[in-house]
Each structure stands twice: as C-alpha cells, then as structure tokens.
Coordinates of C-alpha atoms and ligand atoms in Angstrom, one line a residue:
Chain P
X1 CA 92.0 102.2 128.4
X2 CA 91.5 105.8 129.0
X3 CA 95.2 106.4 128.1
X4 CA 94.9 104.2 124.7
X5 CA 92.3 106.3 123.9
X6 CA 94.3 109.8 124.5
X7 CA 97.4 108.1 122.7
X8 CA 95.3 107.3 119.8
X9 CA 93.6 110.5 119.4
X10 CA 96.6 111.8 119.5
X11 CA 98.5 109.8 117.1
X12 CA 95.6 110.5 114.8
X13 CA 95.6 114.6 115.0
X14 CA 99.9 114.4 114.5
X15 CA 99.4 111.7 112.2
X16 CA 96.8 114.2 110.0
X17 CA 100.4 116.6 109.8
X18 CA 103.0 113.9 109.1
X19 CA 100.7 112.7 106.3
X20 CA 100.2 116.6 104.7
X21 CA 104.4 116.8 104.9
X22 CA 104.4 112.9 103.0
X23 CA 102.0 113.7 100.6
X24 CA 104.0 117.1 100.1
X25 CA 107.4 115.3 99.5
X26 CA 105.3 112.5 97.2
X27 CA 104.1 115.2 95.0
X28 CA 107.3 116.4 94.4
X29 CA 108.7 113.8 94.1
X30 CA 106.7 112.1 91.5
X31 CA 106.4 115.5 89.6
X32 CA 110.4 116.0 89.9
X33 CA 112.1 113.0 90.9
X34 CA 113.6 114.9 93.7
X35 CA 113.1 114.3 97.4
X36 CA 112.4 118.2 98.5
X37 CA 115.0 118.3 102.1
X38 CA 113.9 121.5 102.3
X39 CA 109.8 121.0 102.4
X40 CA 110.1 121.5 106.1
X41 CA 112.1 124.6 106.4
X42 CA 109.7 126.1 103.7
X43 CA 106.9 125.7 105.7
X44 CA 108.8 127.0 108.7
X45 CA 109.5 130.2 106.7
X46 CA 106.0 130.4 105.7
X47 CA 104.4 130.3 109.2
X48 CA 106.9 133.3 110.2
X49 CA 105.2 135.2 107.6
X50 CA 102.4 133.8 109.0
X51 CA 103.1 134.9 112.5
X52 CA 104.4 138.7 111.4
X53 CA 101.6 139.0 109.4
X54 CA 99.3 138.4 113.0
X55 CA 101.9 140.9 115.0
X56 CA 101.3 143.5 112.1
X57 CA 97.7 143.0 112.8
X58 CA 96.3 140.8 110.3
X59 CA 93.3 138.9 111.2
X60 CA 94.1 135.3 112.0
X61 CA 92.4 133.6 108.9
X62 CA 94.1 136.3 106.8
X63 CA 97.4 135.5 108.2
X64 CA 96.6 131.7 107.3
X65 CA 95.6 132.3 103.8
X66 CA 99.3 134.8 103.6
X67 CA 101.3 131.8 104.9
X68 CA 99.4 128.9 102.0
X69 CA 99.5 131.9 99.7
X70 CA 103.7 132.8 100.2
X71 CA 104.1 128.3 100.4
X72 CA 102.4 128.5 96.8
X73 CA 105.0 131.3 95.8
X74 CA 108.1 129.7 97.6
X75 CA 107.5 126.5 96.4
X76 CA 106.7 127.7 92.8
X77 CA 110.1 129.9 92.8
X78 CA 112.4 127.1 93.9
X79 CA 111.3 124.7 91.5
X80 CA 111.5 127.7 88.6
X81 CA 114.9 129.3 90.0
X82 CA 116.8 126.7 91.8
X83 CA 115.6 123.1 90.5
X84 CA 114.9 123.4 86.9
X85 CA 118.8 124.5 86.1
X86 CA 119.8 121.2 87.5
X87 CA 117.3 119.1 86.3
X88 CA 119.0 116.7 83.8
X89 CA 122.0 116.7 86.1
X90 CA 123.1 113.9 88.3
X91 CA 120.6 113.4 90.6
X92 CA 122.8 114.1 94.0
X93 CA 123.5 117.7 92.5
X94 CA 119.4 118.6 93.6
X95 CA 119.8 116.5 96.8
X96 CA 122.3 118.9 97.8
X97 CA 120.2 121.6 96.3
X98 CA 117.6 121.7 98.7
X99 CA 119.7 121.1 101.6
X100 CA 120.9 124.4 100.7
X101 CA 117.7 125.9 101.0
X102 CA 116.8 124.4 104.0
X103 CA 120.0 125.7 105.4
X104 CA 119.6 129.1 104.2
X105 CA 116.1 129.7 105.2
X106 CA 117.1 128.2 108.3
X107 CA 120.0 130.5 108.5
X108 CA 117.5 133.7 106.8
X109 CA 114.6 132.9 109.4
X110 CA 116.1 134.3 113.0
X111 CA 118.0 137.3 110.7
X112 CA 114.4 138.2 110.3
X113 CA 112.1 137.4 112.6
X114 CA 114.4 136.9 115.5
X115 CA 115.8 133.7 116.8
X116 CA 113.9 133.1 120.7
X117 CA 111.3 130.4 120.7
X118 CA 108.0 132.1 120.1
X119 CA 104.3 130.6 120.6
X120 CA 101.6 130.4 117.6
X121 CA 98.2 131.0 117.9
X122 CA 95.5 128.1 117.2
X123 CA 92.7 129.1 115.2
X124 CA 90.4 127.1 117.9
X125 CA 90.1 126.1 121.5
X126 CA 92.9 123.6 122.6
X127 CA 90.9 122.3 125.5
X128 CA 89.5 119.1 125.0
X129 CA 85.8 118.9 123.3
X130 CA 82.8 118.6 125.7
X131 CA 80.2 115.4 124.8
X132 CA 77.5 116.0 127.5
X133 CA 79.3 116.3 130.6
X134 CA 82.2 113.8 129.4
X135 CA 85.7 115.8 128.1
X136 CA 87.2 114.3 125.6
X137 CA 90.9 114.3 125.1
X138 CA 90.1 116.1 121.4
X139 CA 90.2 119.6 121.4
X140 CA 88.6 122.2 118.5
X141 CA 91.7 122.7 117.2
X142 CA 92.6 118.7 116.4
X143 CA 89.3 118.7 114.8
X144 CA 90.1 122.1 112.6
X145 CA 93.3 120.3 111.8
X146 CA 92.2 117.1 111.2
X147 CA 89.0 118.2 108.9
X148 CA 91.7 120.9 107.1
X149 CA 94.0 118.1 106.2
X150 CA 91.3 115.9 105.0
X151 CA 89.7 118.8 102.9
X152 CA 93.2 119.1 100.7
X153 CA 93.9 115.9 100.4
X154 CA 90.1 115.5 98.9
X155 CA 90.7 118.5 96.9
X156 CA 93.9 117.4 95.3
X157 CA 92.0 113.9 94.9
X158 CA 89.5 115.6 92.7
X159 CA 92.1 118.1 91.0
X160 CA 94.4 114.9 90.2
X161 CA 91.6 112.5 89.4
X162 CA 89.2 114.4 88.2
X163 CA 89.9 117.9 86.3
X164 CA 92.4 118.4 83.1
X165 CA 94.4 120.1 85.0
X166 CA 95.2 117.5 87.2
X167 CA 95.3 114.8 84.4
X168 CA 98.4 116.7 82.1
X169 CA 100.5 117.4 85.7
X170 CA 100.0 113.7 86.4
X171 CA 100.9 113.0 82.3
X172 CA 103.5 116.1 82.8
X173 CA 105.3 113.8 85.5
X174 CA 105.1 110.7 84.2
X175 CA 106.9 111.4 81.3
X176 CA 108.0 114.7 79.8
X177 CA 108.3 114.1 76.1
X178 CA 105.3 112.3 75.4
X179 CA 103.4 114.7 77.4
X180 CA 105.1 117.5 75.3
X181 CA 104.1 115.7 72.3
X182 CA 100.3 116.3 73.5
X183 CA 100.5 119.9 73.8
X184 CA 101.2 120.3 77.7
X185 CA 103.3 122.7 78.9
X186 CA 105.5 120.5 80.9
X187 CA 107.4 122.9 82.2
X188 CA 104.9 125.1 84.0
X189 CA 103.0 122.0 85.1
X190 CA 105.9 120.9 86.9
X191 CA 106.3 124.5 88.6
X192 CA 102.7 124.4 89.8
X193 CA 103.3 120.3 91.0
X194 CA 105.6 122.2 93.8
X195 CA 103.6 124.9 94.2
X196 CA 100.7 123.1 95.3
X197 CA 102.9 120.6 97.4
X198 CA 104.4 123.8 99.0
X199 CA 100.8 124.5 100.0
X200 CA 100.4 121.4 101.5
X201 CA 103.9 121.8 103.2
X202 CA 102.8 125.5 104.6
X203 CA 99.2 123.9 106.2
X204 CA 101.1 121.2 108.3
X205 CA 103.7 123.6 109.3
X206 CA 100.5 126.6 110.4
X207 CA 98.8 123.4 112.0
X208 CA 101.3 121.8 114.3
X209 CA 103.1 125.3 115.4
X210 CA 100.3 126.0 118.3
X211 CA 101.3 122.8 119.5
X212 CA 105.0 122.8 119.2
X213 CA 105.9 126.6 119.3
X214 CA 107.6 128.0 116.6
X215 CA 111.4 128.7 116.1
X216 CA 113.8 128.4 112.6
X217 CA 114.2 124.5 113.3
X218 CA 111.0 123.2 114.5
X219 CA 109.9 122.0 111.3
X220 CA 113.2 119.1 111.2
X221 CA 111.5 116.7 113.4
X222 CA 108.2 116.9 111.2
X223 CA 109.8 116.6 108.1
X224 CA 112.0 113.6 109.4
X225 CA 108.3 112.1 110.4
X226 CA 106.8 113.2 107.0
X227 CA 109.4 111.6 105.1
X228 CA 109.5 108.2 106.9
X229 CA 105.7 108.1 106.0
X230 CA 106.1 108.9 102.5
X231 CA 108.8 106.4 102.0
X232 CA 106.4 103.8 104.5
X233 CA 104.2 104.4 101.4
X234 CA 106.4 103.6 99.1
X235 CA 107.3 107.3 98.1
X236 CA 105.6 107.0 94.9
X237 CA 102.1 106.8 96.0
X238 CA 99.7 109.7 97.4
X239 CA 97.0 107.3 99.1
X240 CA 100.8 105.5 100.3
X241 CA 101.8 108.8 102.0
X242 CA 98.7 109.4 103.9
X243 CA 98.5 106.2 105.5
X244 CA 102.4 105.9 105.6
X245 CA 102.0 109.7 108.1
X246 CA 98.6 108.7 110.2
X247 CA 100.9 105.2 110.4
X248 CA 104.0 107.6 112.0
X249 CA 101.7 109.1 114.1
X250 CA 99.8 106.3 115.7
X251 CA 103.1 104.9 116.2
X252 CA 104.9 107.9 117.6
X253 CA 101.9 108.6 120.3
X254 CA 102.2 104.9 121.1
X255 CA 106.1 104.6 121.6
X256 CA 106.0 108.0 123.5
X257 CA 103.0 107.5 125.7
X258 CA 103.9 104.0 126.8
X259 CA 107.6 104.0 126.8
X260 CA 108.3 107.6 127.4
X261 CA 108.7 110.3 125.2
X262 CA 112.7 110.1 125.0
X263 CA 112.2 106.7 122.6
X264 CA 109.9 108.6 120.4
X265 CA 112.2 109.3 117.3
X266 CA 114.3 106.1 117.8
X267 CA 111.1 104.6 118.2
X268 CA 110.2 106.1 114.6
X269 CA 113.5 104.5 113.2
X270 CA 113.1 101.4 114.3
X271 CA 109.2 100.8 112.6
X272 CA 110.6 102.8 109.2
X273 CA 113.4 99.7 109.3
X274 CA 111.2 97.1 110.9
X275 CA 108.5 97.7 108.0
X276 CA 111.4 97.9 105.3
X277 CA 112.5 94.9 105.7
X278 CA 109.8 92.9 105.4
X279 CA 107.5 95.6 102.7
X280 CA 110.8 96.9 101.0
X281 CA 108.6 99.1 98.2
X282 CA 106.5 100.6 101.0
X283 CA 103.2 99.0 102.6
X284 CA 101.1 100.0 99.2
X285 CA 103.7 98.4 96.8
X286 CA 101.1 96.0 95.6
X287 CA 99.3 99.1 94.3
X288 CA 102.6 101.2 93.1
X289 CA 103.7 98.7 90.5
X290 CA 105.8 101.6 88.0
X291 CA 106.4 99.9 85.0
X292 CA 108.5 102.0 82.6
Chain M
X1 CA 101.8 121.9 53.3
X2 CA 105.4 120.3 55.4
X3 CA 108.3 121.7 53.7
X4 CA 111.7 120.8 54.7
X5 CA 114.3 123.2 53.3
X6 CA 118.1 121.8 53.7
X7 CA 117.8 120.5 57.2
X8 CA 120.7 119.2 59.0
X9 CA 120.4 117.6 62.3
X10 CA 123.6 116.5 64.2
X11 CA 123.8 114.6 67.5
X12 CA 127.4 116.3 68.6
X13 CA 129.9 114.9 66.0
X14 CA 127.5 112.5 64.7
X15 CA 125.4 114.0 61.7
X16 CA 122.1 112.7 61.4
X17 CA 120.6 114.5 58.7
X18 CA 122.5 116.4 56.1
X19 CA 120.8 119.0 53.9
X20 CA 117.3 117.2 53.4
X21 CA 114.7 118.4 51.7
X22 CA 111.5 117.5 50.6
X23 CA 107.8 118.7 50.3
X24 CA 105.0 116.8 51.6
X25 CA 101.2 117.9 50.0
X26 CA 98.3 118.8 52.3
X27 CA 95.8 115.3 52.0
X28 CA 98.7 112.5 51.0
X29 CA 100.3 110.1 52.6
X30 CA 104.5 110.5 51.8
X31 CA 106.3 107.1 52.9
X32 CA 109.6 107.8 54.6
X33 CA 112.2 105.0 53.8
X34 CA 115.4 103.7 54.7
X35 CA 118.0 101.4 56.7
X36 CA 118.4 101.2 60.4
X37 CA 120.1 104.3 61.1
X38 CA 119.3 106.2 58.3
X39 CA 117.7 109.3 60.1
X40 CA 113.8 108.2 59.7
X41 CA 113.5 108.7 63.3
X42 CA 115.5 112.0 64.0
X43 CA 113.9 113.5 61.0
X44 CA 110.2 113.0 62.4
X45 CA 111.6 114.0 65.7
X46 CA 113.2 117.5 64.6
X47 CA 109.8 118.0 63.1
X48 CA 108.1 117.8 66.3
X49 CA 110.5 119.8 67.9
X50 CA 111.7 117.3 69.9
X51 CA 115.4 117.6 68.4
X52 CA 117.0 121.0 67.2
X53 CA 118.1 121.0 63.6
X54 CA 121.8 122.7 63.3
X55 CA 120.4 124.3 60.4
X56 CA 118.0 124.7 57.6
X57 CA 113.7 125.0 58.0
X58 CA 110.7 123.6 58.2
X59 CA 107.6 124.9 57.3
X60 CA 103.7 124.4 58.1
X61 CA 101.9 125.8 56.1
X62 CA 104.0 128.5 55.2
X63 CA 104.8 129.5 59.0
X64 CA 108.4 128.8 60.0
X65 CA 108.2 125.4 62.7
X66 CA 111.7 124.5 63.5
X67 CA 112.7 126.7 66.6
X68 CA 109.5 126.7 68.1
X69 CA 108.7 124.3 71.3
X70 CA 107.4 120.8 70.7
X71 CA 104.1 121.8 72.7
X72 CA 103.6 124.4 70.5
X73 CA 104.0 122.8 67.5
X74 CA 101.6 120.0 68.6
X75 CA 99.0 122.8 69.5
X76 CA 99.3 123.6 65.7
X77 CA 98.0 120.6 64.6
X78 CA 100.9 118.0 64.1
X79 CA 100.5 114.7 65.8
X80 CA 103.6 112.1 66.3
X81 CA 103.1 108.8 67.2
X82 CA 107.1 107.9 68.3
X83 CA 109.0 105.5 67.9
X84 CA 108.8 102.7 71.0
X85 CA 104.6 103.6 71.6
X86 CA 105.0 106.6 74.1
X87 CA 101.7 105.2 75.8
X88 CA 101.8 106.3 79.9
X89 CA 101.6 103.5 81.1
X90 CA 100.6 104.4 84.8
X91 CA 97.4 105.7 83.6
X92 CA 94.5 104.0 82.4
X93 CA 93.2 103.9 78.9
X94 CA 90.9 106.2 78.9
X95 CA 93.2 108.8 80.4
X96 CA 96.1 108.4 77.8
X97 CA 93.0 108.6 75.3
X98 CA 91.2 111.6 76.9
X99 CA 95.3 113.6 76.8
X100 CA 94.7 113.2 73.4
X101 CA 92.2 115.4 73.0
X102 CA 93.1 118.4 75.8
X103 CA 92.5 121.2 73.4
X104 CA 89.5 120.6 71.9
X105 CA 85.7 121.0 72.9
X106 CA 84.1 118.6 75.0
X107 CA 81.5 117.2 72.6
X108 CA 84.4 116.8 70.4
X109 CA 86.1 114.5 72.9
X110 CA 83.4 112.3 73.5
X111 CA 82.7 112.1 70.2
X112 CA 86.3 110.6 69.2
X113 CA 86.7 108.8 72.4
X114 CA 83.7 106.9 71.1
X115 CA 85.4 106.7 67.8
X116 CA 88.5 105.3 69.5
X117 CA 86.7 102.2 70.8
X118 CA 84.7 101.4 68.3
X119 CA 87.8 101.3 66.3
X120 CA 89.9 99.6 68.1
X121 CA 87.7 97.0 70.5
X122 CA 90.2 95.7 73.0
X123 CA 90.7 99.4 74.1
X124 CA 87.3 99.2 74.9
X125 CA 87.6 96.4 77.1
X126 CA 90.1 97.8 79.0
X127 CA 89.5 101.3 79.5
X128 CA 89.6 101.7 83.5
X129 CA 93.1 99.8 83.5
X130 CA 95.9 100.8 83.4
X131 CA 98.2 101.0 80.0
X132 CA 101.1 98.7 81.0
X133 CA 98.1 96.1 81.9
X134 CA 98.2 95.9 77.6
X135 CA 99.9 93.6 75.3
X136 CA 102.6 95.0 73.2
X137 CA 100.6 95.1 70.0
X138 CA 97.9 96.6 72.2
X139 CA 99.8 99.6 73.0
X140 CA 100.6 100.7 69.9
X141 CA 96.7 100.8 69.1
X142 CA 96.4 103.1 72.1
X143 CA 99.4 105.3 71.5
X144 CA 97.6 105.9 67.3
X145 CA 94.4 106.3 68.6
X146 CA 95.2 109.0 71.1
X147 CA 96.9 110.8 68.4
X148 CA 93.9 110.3 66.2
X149 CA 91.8 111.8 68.5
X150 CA 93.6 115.2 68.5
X151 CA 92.4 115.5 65.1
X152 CA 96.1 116.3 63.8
X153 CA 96.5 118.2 60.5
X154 CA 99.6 116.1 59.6
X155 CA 100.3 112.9 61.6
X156 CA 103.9 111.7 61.8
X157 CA 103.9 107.8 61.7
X158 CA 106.9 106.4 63.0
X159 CA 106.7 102.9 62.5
X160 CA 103.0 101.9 63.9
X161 CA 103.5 98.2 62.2
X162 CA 105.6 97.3 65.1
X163 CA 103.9 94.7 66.8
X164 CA 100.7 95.0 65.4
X165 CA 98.7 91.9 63.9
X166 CA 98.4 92.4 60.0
X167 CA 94.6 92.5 60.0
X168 CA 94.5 95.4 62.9
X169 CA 97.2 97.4 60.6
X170 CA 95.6 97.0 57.3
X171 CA 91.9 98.5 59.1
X172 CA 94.0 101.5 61.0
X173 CA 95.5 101.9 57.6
X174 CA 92.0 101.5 55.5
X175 CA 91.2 104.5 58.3
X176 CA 93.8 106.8 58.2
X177 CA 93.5 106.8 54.3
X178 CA 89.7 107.6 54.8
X179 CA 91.3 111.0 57.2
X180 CA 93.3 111.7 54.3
X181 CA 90.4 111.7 51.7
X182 CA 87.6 113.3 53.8
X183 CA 89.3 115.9 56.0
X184 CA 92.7 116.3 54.3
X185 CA 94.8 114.4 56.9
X186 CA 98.9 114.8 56.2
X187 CA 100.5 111.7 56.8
X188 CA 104.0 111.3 57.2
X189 CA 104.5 107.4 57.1
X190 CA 107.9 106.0 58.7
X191 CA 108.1 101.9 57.7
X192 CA 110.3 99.0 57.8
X193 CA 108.3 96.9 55.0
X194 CA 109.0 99.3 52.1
X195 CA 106.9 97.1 49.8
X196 CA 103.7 97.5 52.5
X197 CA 104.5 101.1 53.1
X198 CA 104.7 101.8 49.4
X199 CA 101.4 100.0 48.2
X200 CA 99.3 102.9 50.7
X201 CA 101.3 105.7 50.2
X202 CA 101.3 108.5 47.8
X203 CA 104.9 109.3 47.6
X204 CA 108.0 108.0 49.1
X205 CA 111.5 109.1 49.8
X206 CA 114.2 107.1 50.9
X207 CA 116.7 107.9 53.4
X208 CA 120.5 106.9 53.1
X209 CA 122.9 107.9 56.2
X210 CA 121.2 111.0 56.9
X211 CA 120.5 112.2 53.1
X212 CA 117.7 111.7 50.7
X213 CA 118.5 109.3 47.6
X214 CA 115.4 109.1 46.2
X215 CA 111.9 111.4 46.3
X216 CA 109.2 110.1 44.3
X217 CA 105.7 109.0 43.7
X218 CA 105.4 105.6 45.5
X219 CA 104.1 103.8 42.7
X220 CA 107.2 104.7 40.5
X221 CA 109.8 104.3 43.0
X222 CA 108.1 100.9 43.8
X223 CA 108.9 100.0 40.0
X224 CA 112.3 101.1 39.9
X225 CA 114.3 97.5 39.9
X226 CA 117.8 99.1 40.9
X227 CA 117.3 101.2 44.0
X228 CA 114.3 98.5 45.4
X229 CA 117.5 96.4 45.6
X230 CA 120.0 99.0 46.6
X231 CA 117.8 100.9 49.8
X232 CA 114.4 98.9 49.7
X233 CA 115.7 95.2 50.3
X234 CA 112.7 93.5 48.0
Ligands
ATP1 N1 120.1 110.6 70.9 C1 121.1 110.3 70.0 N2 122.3 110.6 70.3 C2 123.3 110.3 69.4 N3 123.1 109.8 68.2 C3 121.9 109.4 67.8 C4 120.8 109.7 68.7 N4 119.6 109.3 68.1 C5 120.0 108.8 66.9 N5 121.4 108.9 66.7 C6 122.1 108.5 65.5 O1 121.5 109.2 64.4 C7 121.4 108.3 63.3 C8 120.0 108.2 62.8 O2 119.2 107.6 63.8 P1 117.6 107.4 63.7 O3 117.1 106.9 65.0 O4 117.1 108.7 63.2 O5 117.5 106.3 62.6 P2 116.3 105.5 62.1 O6 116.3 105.7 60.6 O7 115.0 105.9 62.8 O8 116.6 104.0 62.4 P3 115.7 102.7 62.8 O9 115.2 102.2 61.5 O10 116.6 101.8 63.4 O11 114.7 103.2 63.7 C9 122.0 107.0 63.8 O12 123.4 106.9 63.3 C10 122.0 107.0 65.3 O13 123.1 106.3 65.8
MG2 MG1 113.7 104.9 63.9

C-alpha cells in the first residue's frame, strides 16, 4: 500500500510535466497543423540558458523567468523564421523541419555549454514533506511543480476562454481566411500560439531537470512521453493533453515501480497502442468532434 | 464610395476578371449578376483582399484598397460574408458573434449582440453551442449577423439566399435596406435569383466570363426583355 501510494504520487508530479510538453505540442498543433519534434530540444536549450544564467550568478527565480522568457523568443522565432516559409507546403516538408531543429540545438547545446552531464538546481526542498511526524513521499519541489503546472494551464484556460486575445488565436487557428476576413492578424496570432506553447515547453523542461540532470538529450524521453499524451488525447484537444500526460505518468510510475524500471518506455508503447486501438481519436474524442 | 478601375484578376492562365469597372454609391445597394463562373465570387474576393488582382484598382473612398492585406481592409470598414458561410464551426455562437465585433467598444458589442438575437431567434437559442451544432440555413444567419455586428461601411453579399427560408431572407433583407437608409450601409449584393436580387437593389451589373455586359439601375435592367433572356435566365 505504502508503495502504491509513492508510485502514485509520483506518477502524478511526472505526469504534471508530460501533460505541460502535451499541451505544448496540442497548441501548436492546433495553431499550425504541425507536430513541433523539436518542443523538447527547445526546452532543453532553454534550461541551459537557464543554468548559465545561475553560474553567471543570477538569482534562481531570475534564471527561471530568463529560461520562460528565451522559450517565448525561441518559440516565437521558429515559427516566424523557419515554419511560416513552408506553411502551404506539403505537410512532411515541416515534419522534417523541426527535426532539424531538434538536431541542431542538439548538436548547438554541448558547443556551448559543454557536453558532461550536469545537475540543476530545484527551486525547493526534494525531501519528502513532513505532516506531523509522518514523511510523506511528496517533496516541496513536486508541489512547486505540480501548483506551477496547474497555474499555466488555468492561465491559458482563462486567456483561451476568456479574453479576445485568446478568442482570435483560437479563430486564427481554426481557419485563416475567415479570421482574416474579421480583421485578425493571423499571422502574428499564429507566432504568439508557439510562443506561448514554447513557454509551456521551457517550464516542463526547468521542472523535471532537478530530477533528471541536465545534458543536450534529456528532453527526448519527455517529449516521447508528452507526445504519447497529446495524441492519448486525441492531439486536438488541450483538456485531452492534460489528462492524456497525468494518464503517461500514472502509468509510467506504475510499469516502473512494479515491474522494474527497464519496461518503463515499452511499457509506455504498449498503453499508447493498447488505448488506440480500442479509442482510435484519443480518450476525449467524444468531446473533439472537428467538423470542417 | 467602391470604385473598381479596369481590374483584372487571373488565376494562372485562367482569367477571371478582365478589365472591370464599375462604381458603387455610398448608401445603395448594387446587385452583382451573372452565370456560374462568371467572376461574382473572385470579384468580391479581390475586394477583400483575399485574391490579388494582376492589374487595375480599387478604391474606398478615394484611398487605394487593392494591395493592401485582407485584415486591413476589413479594419476599414468592409465586411464579406463568403461564399460557402465561413461560420467556425468549433466555436460556439456567441463566439463566432462576439469575432464580429473585435474592434469596437464594449457597449457597442453588447449592444449588437443583442441586436443579433433579437433578429435572428434560433441564434438565440443556441448560443453556448457550438456552430456546426446548426442547420445549414442556420449558419448562414450566423455567418450575416456576425458581419452585421462589425458595423461594415460596405458589406459584400455573396450569395446569403443559399439555404435560407424565404421569409428569414425577405426580414434580413427588409433590415439590411433599413442599414442602407439610416446609416448609409454599402451593399454589394451577389445573387442567383436575378429577378429577387433586382426587386431590392438599386443598381445591378451583370457579369459575363469575367467582363461586365451590362451596369445599370436595377429597375431598368429588370425591364430590358433581351439581356433578361440572354444573362438573367427569366
Ligand atoms: N481558386 C481558383 N483557382 C483557379 N480558378 C478559379 C479559382 N476560383 C475561381 N476560378 C475560376 O474563375 C472563374 C470565376 O469563378 P467565380 O468563383 O468567381 O465565379 P462565380 O461567378 O462566383 O460562380 P458561382 O455562381 O458558381 O459561384 C471560373 O472560371 C473559375 O473556374
Ligand atoms: Mg460564386
């Protein structure tokens, strides 16, 4: 009992990241149409800036606020510079796009900040949370990350349900031409759809480097987990992603803790094809109806 | 008010529009007329922007129209209401309504969001659901209303009939005429029923393979026996 209870506190703090990097790749998609390869390797980039920014003597929370502020930029930039010139191409051509960035920031990243394994500082205590005299297998930092992850997702609720804004990227998306018909600047809504999912991106990879140390590829496993949540969800769907990543993560802790960690990712395989096959649209589909 | 100079659109090798012009007044309605094919569409479309005309210009009042962006144009005041509806589908009612009125103040909005239902009940009804939730006819009623309720200068029509029950056309009809009387409302009027489209509008010009073969006051293009039966078809 004690272990279920570790494994699913667990599951729950790596299944907070998994869904930030699905509801990342949602947002882009469903602004763009294009499945972002390189999400992971951005954030990667961005918590090395992070990371110089602490060894150059930056405060921690300032070095936080660098890393979201340089995902913002990245994210912002490759939509502007590298996607937009291939937009109304064939589809594969951005595929291959942002495998290309992945590969070169993968490629830029021990050029610059050197290539040995290096730790990441947590913004709070990793050791388990005291409740009287009981310790619980929930440290301060799981909570930070948990409450952080729930505190975008809530913002970008209100921004996409709530605000203008929100209301001509979602329109933006949708369908350019009619939106352009409206008055919205279609273009620059786009930019800022992958800017703000390039946020999200950079918070999941600042939150789950304490935890998994930081070198140019340790974002490939996370994005492999994000995306198997987003498409759990159905890809299409933001409330899909999130539950599609805590989903991953549940099942992840579970497969690792009870059958050993090797399983782990072919343990993630087999629930993406187990749960395609009988939900083939994602476990929201009833909810992502897309009629066109 | 709309002036189109010698426009000539061309998609590749096909040429949609060849040297068309015409001027439409500030506060009428001018009928645009022709066969399947004849450029109603494209020429609607270039004035939004939305195509790039090879040559020629177009002109709102007095300023030059025809390289600028579609969302710019829009901002100026010209609404379209396309071809096919153009609703979003995967948004509700209210939200394809309330992207109608983005740039103006927020009384204003709630003011012709009002307006919006209480013209057109069955939006009403369904204003938390989603748009593809709606019937055909339904849809187009969202899709003219949103437009409406950017308060448009000059509101391209391009076919609203489609679909639409003839009572709900004749009262958005009795209500874009009372635009055009009280605040001046420029309405360019794309129809299949020439005889329908003539009886509301001011003027009327008729569209063969891309050129214009007749520009006219409706009433006396309506009289004029031979080209009813060469373009119109009644
Ligand atoms: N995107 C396009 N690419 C190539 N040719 C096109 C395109 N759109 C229209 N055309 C051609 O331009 C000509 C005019 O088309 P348009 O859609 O403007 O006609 P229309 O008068 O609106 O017809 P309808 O009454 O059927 O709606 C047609 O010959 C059509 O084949
Ligand atoms: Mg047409």
């Amino acid at each position: 009992m004690q272990r279920f209870v570790v494994l699913t506190l667990n599951g729950l703090t790596e299944g907070s990241i998994y869904a930030a990097m699905a509801l990342a790749l949602v947002m882009i998609w469903r602004a763009t149409q294009v499945v972002n390869f390189a999400q992971g390797a951005m954030a990667m980039f961005t918590t090395y800036l992070a990371l110089f920014s602490l060894e150059n003597g930056a405060p921690y929370w300032l070095a936080f606020v660098i890393a979201l502020g340089c995902g913002f930029a990245l994210g912002a930039v490759v939509e502007r510079v590298l996607v937009r010139p291939v937009e109304n191409k064939p589809p594969l051509n951005v595929v291959i796009l942002t495998l290309g960035v992945l590969l070169v920031l993968e490629a830029l990243a021990p050029m610059l900040f050197g290539g040995q394994i290096r730790s990441f500082p947590a913004a709070f205590s990793i050791v388990g949370l005291r409740l009287g005299s009981l310790q619980v297998p929930f440290s301060g930092f799981d909570l930070f990350t948990l409450v952080s992850v729930l505190v975008v997702m809530g913002l970008l609720l209100l921004l996409f349900q709530r605000t203008d804004l929100g209301l001509r990227m979602r329109a933006a998306a949708f369908n350019p031409e009619v939106s352009r018909l409206l008055g919205i600047r279609v273009g620059r809504m786009l930019t800022l759809g992958w800017a703000l999912a390039s946020v999200v991106g950079a918070l999941a990879g600042l939150l789950i480097a304490p935890s998994l140390l930081l070198y140019p590829t340790y974002m490939d496993q996370v994005l492999v987990f994000g995306f198997t949540g987003a498409i759990l969800g159905g890809l299409d769907s933001p409330p899909g992603a999130v539950v599609g990543g805590l989903v991953m993560g549940f099942a992840l802790s579970y497969v690792g803790g009870y059958l050993g960690s090797d399983l782990e990712t072919v343990g993630a395989l087999v629930i993406l094809i187990a749960v395609l096959m009988v939900r083939p649209r994602g476990l929201l589909a009833w909810r992502a109806q897309r009629v066109v | 008010m709309l002036e189109i100079v010698d426009l000539t659109v061309a998609y590749g090798p096909v040429v949609a529009l060849e040297r068309v012009s015409f001027t439409v007044a500030e506060g009428s309605i001018t009928s645009v007329l022709g066969a399947n094919g004849a450029g109603k569409t494209t020429l609607v479309r270039t004035i939004s922007g939305l195509v790039r005309p090879r040559s020629g210009s177009i002109r709102f009042n007095q300023k030059e129209i025809s390289r600028l962006a579609p969302e710019v144009i829009a901002r100026l005041g010209i609404g379209h209401v396309p071809e096919g509806r153009g609703v979003l589908a995967e948004m509700t009612v209210e939200e394809n309504l309330r992207l109608g009125g983005l740039w103006r103040d927020q009384n204003d909005r709630r003011a012709s969001l009002a307006e919006a239902y209480e013209l057109f009940r069955p939006l009403a009804e369904r204003r938390h659901l989603p748009a593809f939730t709606l019937s055909g006819g339904e849809r187009q009623m969202l899709s003219i209303a949103r437009a409406l309720s950017a308060r448009p200068r000059v509101l391209l029509l391009d076919e609203p009939s489609l679909g639409l029950a003839s009572l709900v056309l004749t009262r958005i009809m009795a209500r874009i005429k009372e635009l055009v009387r009280e605040r001046k409302l420029t309405v360019v009027l794309i129809e299949q029923n020439a005889r329908s489209a003539l009886s509301v509008a001011d003027d009327a010009v008729v569209l063969s393979l891309g050129r214009v073969v007749a520009h006219d006051q409706a009433r006396r293009l309506a009289s004029e026996e031979g080209l009813r039966h060469a373009y119109l078809g009644f």
